[in-house]
Amino acid sequence: LEPHGRAETLAQDEGLETIPRRRVSYRDTELEEMDLPAILRRAPELCLIDELAHTNAPGLEHEKRCADIADVLAHGIDVYSTVNVQHLESLNDQVAELTGTRVRETVPDAVVGSADDVMLIDITPQSLIERLIAGKVYPGERIETALNNFFKIENLSALREVSLRQVAEEIEAKRIPANPTESHTGGRGREERLVDSASTQAIGERLLA
C-alpha cells in the first residue's frame, strides 16, 4: 500500500495486515517499492495491490507492477488492484489529444481484460475536484499545480466520457452471442444493472443510448 500521506487512505487500511514496502537504492536515491518476495512468502488468499500501471525502480524482479501481479496470481493468490482510465495503453493517444498531457505509465489492455471482474468507480469531475481541494488525492503542496494542469474540469469531464464509453463498449461486446442462435435472456440481469448504474447521469444516458 502506498498511501501518499493521505489520512483517509490510512484510515481505510486500519485493521488490515500490510506488508511493508521495501527500500530500493537508485541513482543515490532511496525509493520504496512493493515487496514481491514478501507477498509470495506470506501467501495470503487475497492481496490488495495499488496502482496496476506503476513502473518499478530498475533492478527489481519486473519492470512493471502488472508483471508483479501476474507472479502473485501464478502463486494462487487472488488480487484486487486499481487503475485510472488514462493509463490504459490503447487510450494513450486519445488521452493525450483530449488533455494535452502524455501519460507515461500505461498498462496493456489485455492485462485489464484478463481480470475476472472489472468495476468502474464513477465520480463527477466536480466531486473529484472537491476531494482534491480537501487533500484526499494529493498533499497540500501539490494541489494548486494539479488544479492548473491535469485536474482541470474539462480534462476530467473528457476522461469520464472515455470511461463510460469503455463500459458501454464492454457491455455491447458481451451482448453479442458467440452462436447466432444463442439466447441473451439468461445473462441480461447483470448487464441491465450496469446500464442502469451508468445511466443515472445524463452523460451516461447519452453514451449508452
PDB file of C-alpha atoms in Angstrom:
ATOM      1  CA  LEU A   1       0.000   0.000   0.000  1.00  0.00           C
ATOM      2  CA  GLU A   2       1.306   3.465  -0.938  1.00  0.00           C
ATOM      3  CA  PRO A   3      -0.976   5.966   0.857  1.00  0.00           C
ATOM      4  CA  HIS A   4       0.999   9.058  -0.294  1.00  0.00           C
ATOM      5  CA  GLY A   5       0.429  10.587   3.119  1.00  0.00           C
ATOM      6  CA  ARG A   6      -3.366  10.585   2.745  1.00  0.00           C
ATOM      7  CA  ALA A   7      -5.083  10.284   6.116  1.00  0.00           C
ATOM      8  CA  GLU A   8      -8.268   8.884   4.570  1.00  0.00           C
ATOM      9  CA  THR A   9      -6.349   6.071   2.856  1.00  0.00           C
ATOM     10  CA  LEU A  10      -4.523   5.227   6.069  1.00  0.00           C
ATOM     11  CA  ALA A  11      -7.852   5.108   7.914  1.00  0.00           C
ATOM     12  CA  GLN A  12      -9.212   2.590   5.401  1.00  0.00           C
ATOM     13  CA  ASP A  13      -6.108   0.465   5.965  1.00  0.00           C
ATOM     14  CA  GLU A  14      -6.801   0.202   9.694  1.00  0.00           C
ATOM     15  CA  GLY A  15      -7.202  -3.422  10.759  1.00  0.00           C
ATOM     16  CA  LEU A  16      -5.722  -4.848   7.550  1.00  0.00           C
ATOM     17  CA  GLU A  17      -2.424  -6.703   7.552  1.00  0.00           C
ATOM     18  CA  THR A  18       0.054  -4.673   5.493  1.00  0.00           C
ATOM     19  CA  ILE A  19       3.316  -5.936   4.023  1.00  0.00           C
ATOM     20  CA  PRO A  20       5.892  -3.137   4.442  1.00  0.00           C
ATOM     21  CA  ARG A  21       7.336  -1.601   1.276  1.00  0.00           C
ATOM     22  CA  ARG A  22      10.974  -2.435   0.592  1.00  0.00           C
ATOM     23  CA  ARG A  23      13.600   0.254   0.130  1.00  0.00           C
ATOM     24  CA  VAL A  24      15.494   0.326  -3.160  1.00  0.00           C
ATOM     25  CA  SER A  25      18.555   2.452  -3.977  1.00  0.00           C
ATOM     26  CA  TYR A  26      18.567   4.033  -7.440  1.00  0.00           C
ATOM     27  CA  ARG A  27      20.979   6.771  -8.532  1.00  0.00           C
ATOM     28  CA  ASP A  28      21.772   7.710  -4.924  1.00  0.00           C
ATOM     29  CA  THR A  29      18.062   7.972  -4.136  1.00  0.00           C
ATOM     30  CA  GLU A  30      16.108   5.745  -1.753  1.00  0.00           C
ATOM     31  CA  LEU A  31      12.822   4.572  -3.259  1.00  0.00           C
ATOM     32  CA  GLU A  32      10.057   2.426  -1.793  1.00  0.00           C
ATOM     33  CA  GLU A  33       8.515  -0.383  -3.843  1.00  0.00           C
ATOM     34  CA  MET A  34       6.172  -3.323  -3.328  1.00  0.00           C
ATOM     35  CA  ASP A  35       7.942  -6.284  -1.710  1.00  0.00           C
ATOM     36  CA  LEU A  36       7.031  -9.087  -4.115  1.00  0.00           C
ATOM     37  CA  PRO A  37       9.102 -11.830  -2.396  1.00  0.00           C
ATOM     38  CA  ALA A  38       7.481 -10.958   0.956  1.00  0.00           C
ATOM     39  CA  ILE A  39       3.996 -11.278  -0.550  1.00  0.00           C
ATOM     40  CA  LEU A  40       4.823 -14.688  -2.012  1.00  0.00           C
ATOM     41  CA  ARG A  41       6.267 -15.862   1.331  1.00  0.00           C
ATOM     42  CA  ARG A  42       3.176 -14.658   3.195  1.00  0.00           C
ATOM     43  CA  ALA A  43       0.901 -16.363   0.613  1.00  0.00           C
ATOM     44  CA  PRO A  44      -2.432 -14.779   1.607  1.00  0.00           C
ATOM     45  CA  GLU A  45      -5.712 -15.784  -0.032  1.00  0.00           C
ATOM     46  CA  LEU A  46      -6.242 -12.197  -1.243  1.00  0.00           C
ATOM     47  CA  CYS A  47      -3.828  -9.298  -1.703  1.00  0.00           C
ATOM     48  CA  LEU A  48      -4.773  -5.670  -2.371  1.00  0.00           C
ATOM     49  CA  ILE A  49      -2.135  -4.129  -4.667  1.00  0.00           C
ATOM     50  CA  ASP A  50      -2.468  -0.466  -5.607  1.00  0.00           C
ATOM     51  CA  GLU A  51      -1.578   1.211  -8.943  1.00  0.00           C
ATOM     52  CA  LEU A  52      -1.651  -1.512 -11.614  1.00  0.00           C
ATOM     53  CA  ALA A  53       0.199   0.655 -14.192  1.00  0.00           C
ATOM     54  CA  HIS A  54       3.108   1.551 -11.876  1.00  0.00           C
ATOM     55  CA  THR A  55       6.670   1.279 -13.238  1.00  0.00           C
ATOM     56  CA  ASN A  56       9.107  -0.274 -10.750  1.00  0.00           C
ATOM     57  CA  ALA A  57      12.553   1.015  -9.941  1.00  0.00           C
ATOM     58  CA  PRO A  58      15.270  -0.611 -12.093  1.00  0.00           C
ATOM     59  CA  GLY A  59      16.787  -3.829 -10.761  1.00  0.00           C
ATOM     60  CA  LEU A  60      13.649  -5.410  -9.319  1.00  0.00           C
ATOM     61  CA  GLU A  61      12.087  -8.684 -10.476  1.00  0.00           C
ATOM     62  CA  HIS A  62       9.907  -6.987 -13.085  1.00  0.00           C
ATOM     63  CA  GLU A  63       9.788  -3.647 -14.846  1.00  0.00           C
ATOM     64  CA  LYS A  64       6.047  -3.156 -14.269  1.00  0.00           C
ATOM     65  CA  ARG A  65       3.772  -3.821 -11.316  1.00  0.00           C
ATOM     66  CA  CYS A  66       1.301  -5.637 -13.563  1.00  0.00           C
ATOM     67  CA  ALA A  67       4.026  -8.284 -14.074  1.00  0.00           C
ATOM     68  CA  ASP A  68       4.469  -8.486 -10.288  1.00  0.00           C
ATOM     69  CA  ILE A  69       0.738  -9.108 -10.032  1.00  0.00           C
ATOM     70  CA  ALA A  70       0.961 -11.843 -12.675  1.00  0.00           C
ATOM     71  CA  ASP A  71       3.511 -13.572 -10.410  1.00  0.00           C
ATOM     72  CA  VAL A  72       1.219 -13.214  -7.407  1.00  0.00           C
ATOM     73  CA  LEU A  73      -1.690 -14.693  -9.365  1.00  0.00           C
ATOM     74  CA  ALA A  74       0.511 -17.552 -10.622  1.00  0.00           C
ATOM     75  CA  HIS A  75       1.125 -18.477  -6.974  1.00  0.00           C
ATOM     76  CA  GLY A  76      -2.608 -18.923  -6.397  1.00  0.00           C
ATOM     77  CA  ILE A  77      -3.183 -15.580  -4.638  1.00  0.00           C
ATOM     78  CA  ASP A  78      -6.212 -13.512  -5.645  1.00  0.00           C
ATOM     79  CA  VAL A  79      -5.572  -9.810  -6.309  1.00  0.00           C
ATOM     80  CA  TYR A  80      -7.653  -6.644  -6.179  1.00  0.00           C
ATOM     81  CA  SER A  81      -5.921  -3.741  -7.948  1.00  0.00           C
ATOM     82  CA  THR A  82      -6.695  -0.242  -9.201  1.00  0.00           C
ATOM     83  CA  VAL A  83      -6.034   1.648 -12.434  1.00  0.00           C
ATOM     84  CA  ASN A  84      -7.133   5.011 -13.817  1.00  0.00           C
ATOM     85  CA  VAL A  85      -8.649   5.084 -17.290  1.00  0.00           C
ATOM     86  CA  GLN A  86      -5.881   7.350 -18.613  1.00  0.00           C
ATOM     87  CA  HIS A  87      -3.358   4.558 -18.009  1.00  0.00           C
ATOM     88  CA  LEU A  88      -4.918   2.113 -20.486  1.00  0.00           C
ATOM     89  CA  GLU A  89      -2.423   1.614 -23.297  1.00  0.00           C
ATOM     90  CA  SER A  90      -4.936   1.731 -26.158  1.00  0.00           C
ATOM     91  CA  LEU A  91      -6.237   5.110 -24.956  1.00  0.00           C
ATOM     92  CA  ASN A  92      -2.844   6.807 -24.657  1.00  0.00           C
ATOM     93  CA  ASP A  93      -3.099   8.842 -27.877  1.00  0.00           C
ATOM     94  CA  GLN A  94      -6.734   9.725 -27.217  1.00  0.00           C
ATOM     95  CA  VAL A  95      -5.996  10.889 -23.665  1.00  0.00           C
ATOM     96  CA  ALA A  96      -3.053  12.993 -24.915  1.00  0.00           C
ATOM     97  CA  GLU A  97      -5.303  14.630 -27.509  1.00  0.00           C
ATOM     98  CA  LEU A  98      -8.096  15.313 -25.010  1.00  0.00           C
ATOM     99  CA  THR A  99      -5.968  16.587 -22.128  1.00  0.00           C
ATOM    100  CA  GLY A 100      -2.764  17.830 -23.754  1.00  0.00           C
ATOM    101  CA  THR A 101      -0.801  15.536 -21.435  1.00  0.00           C
ATOM    102  CA  ARG A 102       1.012  12.364 -22.484  1.00  0.00           C
ATOM    103  CA  VAL A 103       0.630   9.759 -19.735  1.00  0.00           C
ATOM    104  CA  ARG A 104       3.965   7.955 -19.372  1.00  0.00           C
ATOM    105  CA  GLU A 105       2.844   4.957 -17.325  1.00  0.00           C
ATOM    106  CA  THR A 106       0.469   2.643 -19.183  1.00  0.00           C
ATOM    107  CA  VAL A 107      -0.777  -0.912 -18.811  1.00  0.00           C
ATOM    108  CA  PRO A 108      -1.726  -3.223 -21.720  1.00  0.00           C
ATOM    109  CA  ASP A 109      -5.493  -3.510 -22.155  1.00  0.00           C
ATOM    110  CA  ALA A 110      -5.095  -7.300 -22.162  1.00  0.00           C
ATOM    111  CA  VAL A 111      -3.994  -7.171 -18.516  1.00  0.00           C
ATOM    112  CA  VAL A 112      -7.236  -5.455 -17.509  1.00  0.00           C
ATOM    113  CA  GLY A 113      -9.237  -7.662 -19.877  1.00  0.00           C
ATOM    114  CA  SER A 114      -7.882 -10.815 -18.235  1.00  0.00           C
ATOM    115  CA  ALA A 115      -9.422  -9.868 -14.882  1.00  0.00           C
ATOM    116  CA  ASP A 116     -12.340 -11.940 -13.621  1.00  0.00           C
ATOM    117  CA  ASP A 117     -14.270  -8.741 -12.939  1.00  0.00           C
ATOM    118  CA  VAL A 118     -13.778  -5.025 -13.641  1.00  0.00           C
ATOM    119  CA  MET A 119     -15.690  -2.361 -11.702  1.00  0.00           C
ATOM    120  CA  LEU A 120     -15.927   1.246 -12.876  1.00  0.00           C
ATOM    121  CA  ILE A 121     -15.804   3.717  -9.982  1.00  0.00           C
ATOM    122  CA  ASP A 122     -17.633   6.715 -11.427  1.00  0.00           C
ATOM    123  CA  ILE A 123     -17.359  10.148  -9.834  1.00  0.00           C
ATOM    124  CA  THR A 124     -18.339  13.533 -11.238  1.00  0.00           C
ATOM    125  CA  PRO A 125     -15.493  15.934 -12.112  1.00  0.00           C
ATOM    126  CA  GLN A 126     -16.736  18.455  -9.554  1.00  0.00           C
ATOM    127  CA  SER A 127     -16.748  15.833  -6.786  1.00  0.00           C
ATOM    128  CA  LEU A 128     -13.208  14.783  -7.680  1.00  0.00           C
ATOM    129  CA  ILE A 129     -12.020  18.401  -7.600  1.00  0.00           C
ATOM    130  CA  GLU A 130     -13.636  18.816  -4.182  1.00  0.00           C
ATOM    131  CA  ARG A 131     -11.753  15.743  -2.969  1.00  0.00           C
ATOM    132  CA  LEU A 132      -8.542  17.162  -4.404  1.00  0.00           C
ATOM    133  CA  ILE A 133      -9.010  20.515  -2.651  1.00  0.00           C
ATOM    134  CA  ALA A 134      -9.758  18.685   0.612  1.00  0.00           C
ATOM    135  CA  GLY A 135      -6.367  16.940   0.398  1.00  0.00           C
ATOM    136  CA  LYS A 136      -7.784  13.479  -0.286  1.00  0.00           C
ATOM    137  CA  VAL A 137      -5.850  12.971  -3.547  1.00  0.00           C
ATOM    138  CA  TYR A 138      -2.522  14.830  -3.219  1.00  0.00           C
ATOM    139  CA  PRO A 139      -0.706  16.517  -0.315  1.00  0.00           C
ATOM    140  CA  GLY A 140      -1.336  20.237   0.092  1.00  0.00           C
ATOM    141  CA  GLU A 141       1.762  21.448  -1.740  1.00  0.00           C
ATOM    142  CA  ARG A 142       0.691  19.649  -4.955  1.00  0.00           C
ATOM    143  CA  ILE A 143      -2.973  20.705  -5.045  1.00  0.00           C
ATOM    144  CA  GLU A 144      -2.609  24.042  -6.858  1.00  0.00           C
ATOM    145  CA  THR A 145      -0.361  22.554  -9.544  1.00  0.00           C
ATOM    146  CA  ALA A 146      -2.771  19.665 -10.088  1.00  0.00           C
ATOM    147  CA  LEU A 147      -5.754  22.010 -10.437  1.00  0.00           C
ATOM    148  CA  ASN A 148      -3.922  24.071 -13.051  1.00  0.00           C
ATOM    149  CA  ASN A 149      -2.787  21.067 -15.076  1.00  0.00           C
ATOM    150  CA  PHE A 150      -4.250  17.577 -15.368  1.00  0.00           C
ATOM    151  CA  PHE A 151      -7.135  18.139 -12.934  1.00  0.00           C
ATOM    152  CA  LYS A 152      -8.854  20.847 -14.964  1.00  0.00           C
ATOM    153  CA  ILE A 153     -12.584  20.198 -15.072  1.00  0.00           C
ATOM    154  CA  GLU A 154     -12.609  19.885 -18.877  1.00  0.00           C
ATOM    155  CA  ASN A 155      -9.925  17.173 -18.684  1.00  0.00           C
ATOM    156  CA  LEU A 156     -11.815  15.260 -16.010  1.00  0.00           C
ATOM    157  CA  SER A 157     -15.070  15.522 -17.976  1.00  0.00           C
ATOM    158  CA  ALA A 158     -13.369  14.144 -21.089  1.00  0.00           C
ATOM    159  CA  LEU A 159     -11.819  11.247 -19.154  1.00  0.00           C
ATOM    160  CA  ARG A 160     -15.171  10.436 -17.568  1.00  0.00           C
ATOM    161  CA  GLU A 161     -16.749  10.229 -21.005  1.00  0.00           C
ATOM    162  CA  VAL A 162     -13.962   7.892 -22.103  1.00  0.00           C
ATOM    163  CA  SER A 163     -14.580   5.683 -19.040  1.00  0.00           C
ATOM    164  CA  LEU A 164     -18.305   5.439 -19.659  1.00  0.00           C
ATOM    165  CA  ARG A 165     -17.754   4.724 -23.339  1.00  0.00           C
ATOM    166  CA  GLN A 166     -15.400   1.883 -22.426  1.00  0.00           C
ATOM    167  CA  VAL A 167     -18.077   0.397 -20.160  1.00  0.00           C
ATOM    168  CA  ALA A 168     -20.707   0.741 -22.886  1.00  0.00           C
ATOM    169  CA  GLU A 169     -18.471  -0.990 -25.437  1.00  0.00           C
ATOM    170  CA  GLU A 170     -17.713  -3.805 -22.994  1.00  0.00           C
ATOM    171  CA  ILE A 171     -21.407  -4.345 -22.319  1.00  0.00           C
ATOM    172  CA  GLU A 172     -22.215  -4.333 -26.021  1.00  0.00           C
ATOM    173  CA  ALA A 173     -19.437  -6.849 -26.742  1.00  0.00           C
ATOM    174  CA  LYS A 174     -20.823  -9.225 -24.110  1.00  0.00           C
ATOM    175  CA  ARG A 175     -24.318  -8.963 -25.572  1.00  0.00           C
ATOM    176  CA  ILE A 176     -23.150 -10.283 -28.979  1.00  0.00           C
ATOM    177  CA  PRO A 177     -23.672 -14.075 -28.862  1.00  0.00           C
ATOM    178  CA  ALA A 178     -20.900 -16.453 -29.878  1.00  0.00           C
ATOM    179  CA  ASN A 179     -23.602 -18.526 -31.601  1.00  0.00           C
ATOM    180  CA  PRO A 180     -26.194 -16.629 -33.728  1.00  0.00           C
ATOM    181  CA  THR A 181     -28.957 -18.772 -32.232  1.00  0.00           C
ATOM    182  CA  GLU A 182     -27.829 -18.214 -28.662  1.00  0.00           C
ATOM    183  CA  SER A 183     -30.345 -16.532 -26.364  1.00  0.00           C
ATOM    184  CA  HIS A 184     -29.384 -13.460 -24.316  1.00  0.00           C
ATOM    185  CA  THR A 185     -32.084 -13.808 -21.685  1.00  0.00           C
ATOM    186  CA  GLY A 186     -30.033 -15.785 -19.190  1.00  0.00           C
ATOM    187  CA  GLY A 187     -27.297 -13.154 -18.792  1.00  0.00           C
ATOM    188  CA  ARG A 188     -29.182  -9.883 -19.101  1.00  0.00           C
ATOM    189  CA  GLY A 189     -29.632  -9.180 -15.383  1.00  0.00           C
ATOM    190  CA  ARG A 190     -26.035  -8.102 -14.731  1.00  0.00           C
ATOM    191  CA  GLU A 191     -25.854  -6.079 -17.945  1.00  0.00           C
ATOM    192  CA  GLU A 192     -29.041  -4.218 -17.081  1.00  0.00           C
ATOM    193  CA  ARG A 193     -27.710  -3.324 -13.638  1.00  0.00           C
ATOM    194  CA  LEU A 194     -24.538  -1.945 -15.196  1.00  0.00           C
ATOM    195  CA  VAL A 195     -26.500   0.112 -17.695  1.00  0.00           C
ATOM    196  CA  ASP A 196     -28.836   1.423 -15.004  1.00  0.00           C
ATOM    197  CA  SER A 197     -25.862   2.413 -12.843  1.00  0.00           C
ATOM    198  CA  ALA A 198     -24.153   4.346 -15.621  1.00  0.00           C
ATOM    199  CA  SER A 199     -27.317   5.915 -16.964  1.00  0.00           C
ATOM    200  CA  THR A 200     -28.162   7.686 -13.721  1.00  0.00           C
ATOM    201  CA  GLN A 201     -26.088  10.571 -15.059  1.00  0.00           C
ATOM    202  CA  ALA A 202     -27.065  12.457 -18.224  1.00  0.00           C
ATOM    203  CA  ILE A 203     -23.706  11.759 -19.803  1.00  0.00           C
ATOM    204  CA  GLY A 204     -24.162   8.064 -19.200  1.00  0.00           C
ATOM    205  CA  GLU A 205     -27.578   8.114 -20.818  1.00  0.00           C
ATOM    206  CA  ARG A 206     -26.131   9.774 -23.920  1.00  0.00           C
ATOM    207  CA  LEU A 207     -23.254   7.308 -24.273  1.00  0.00           C
ATOM    208  CA  LEU A 208     -25.310   4.194 -23.585  1.00  0.00           C
ATOM    209  CA  ALA A 209     -28.252   5.126 -25.821  1.00  0.00           C
TER     210      ALA A 209
END
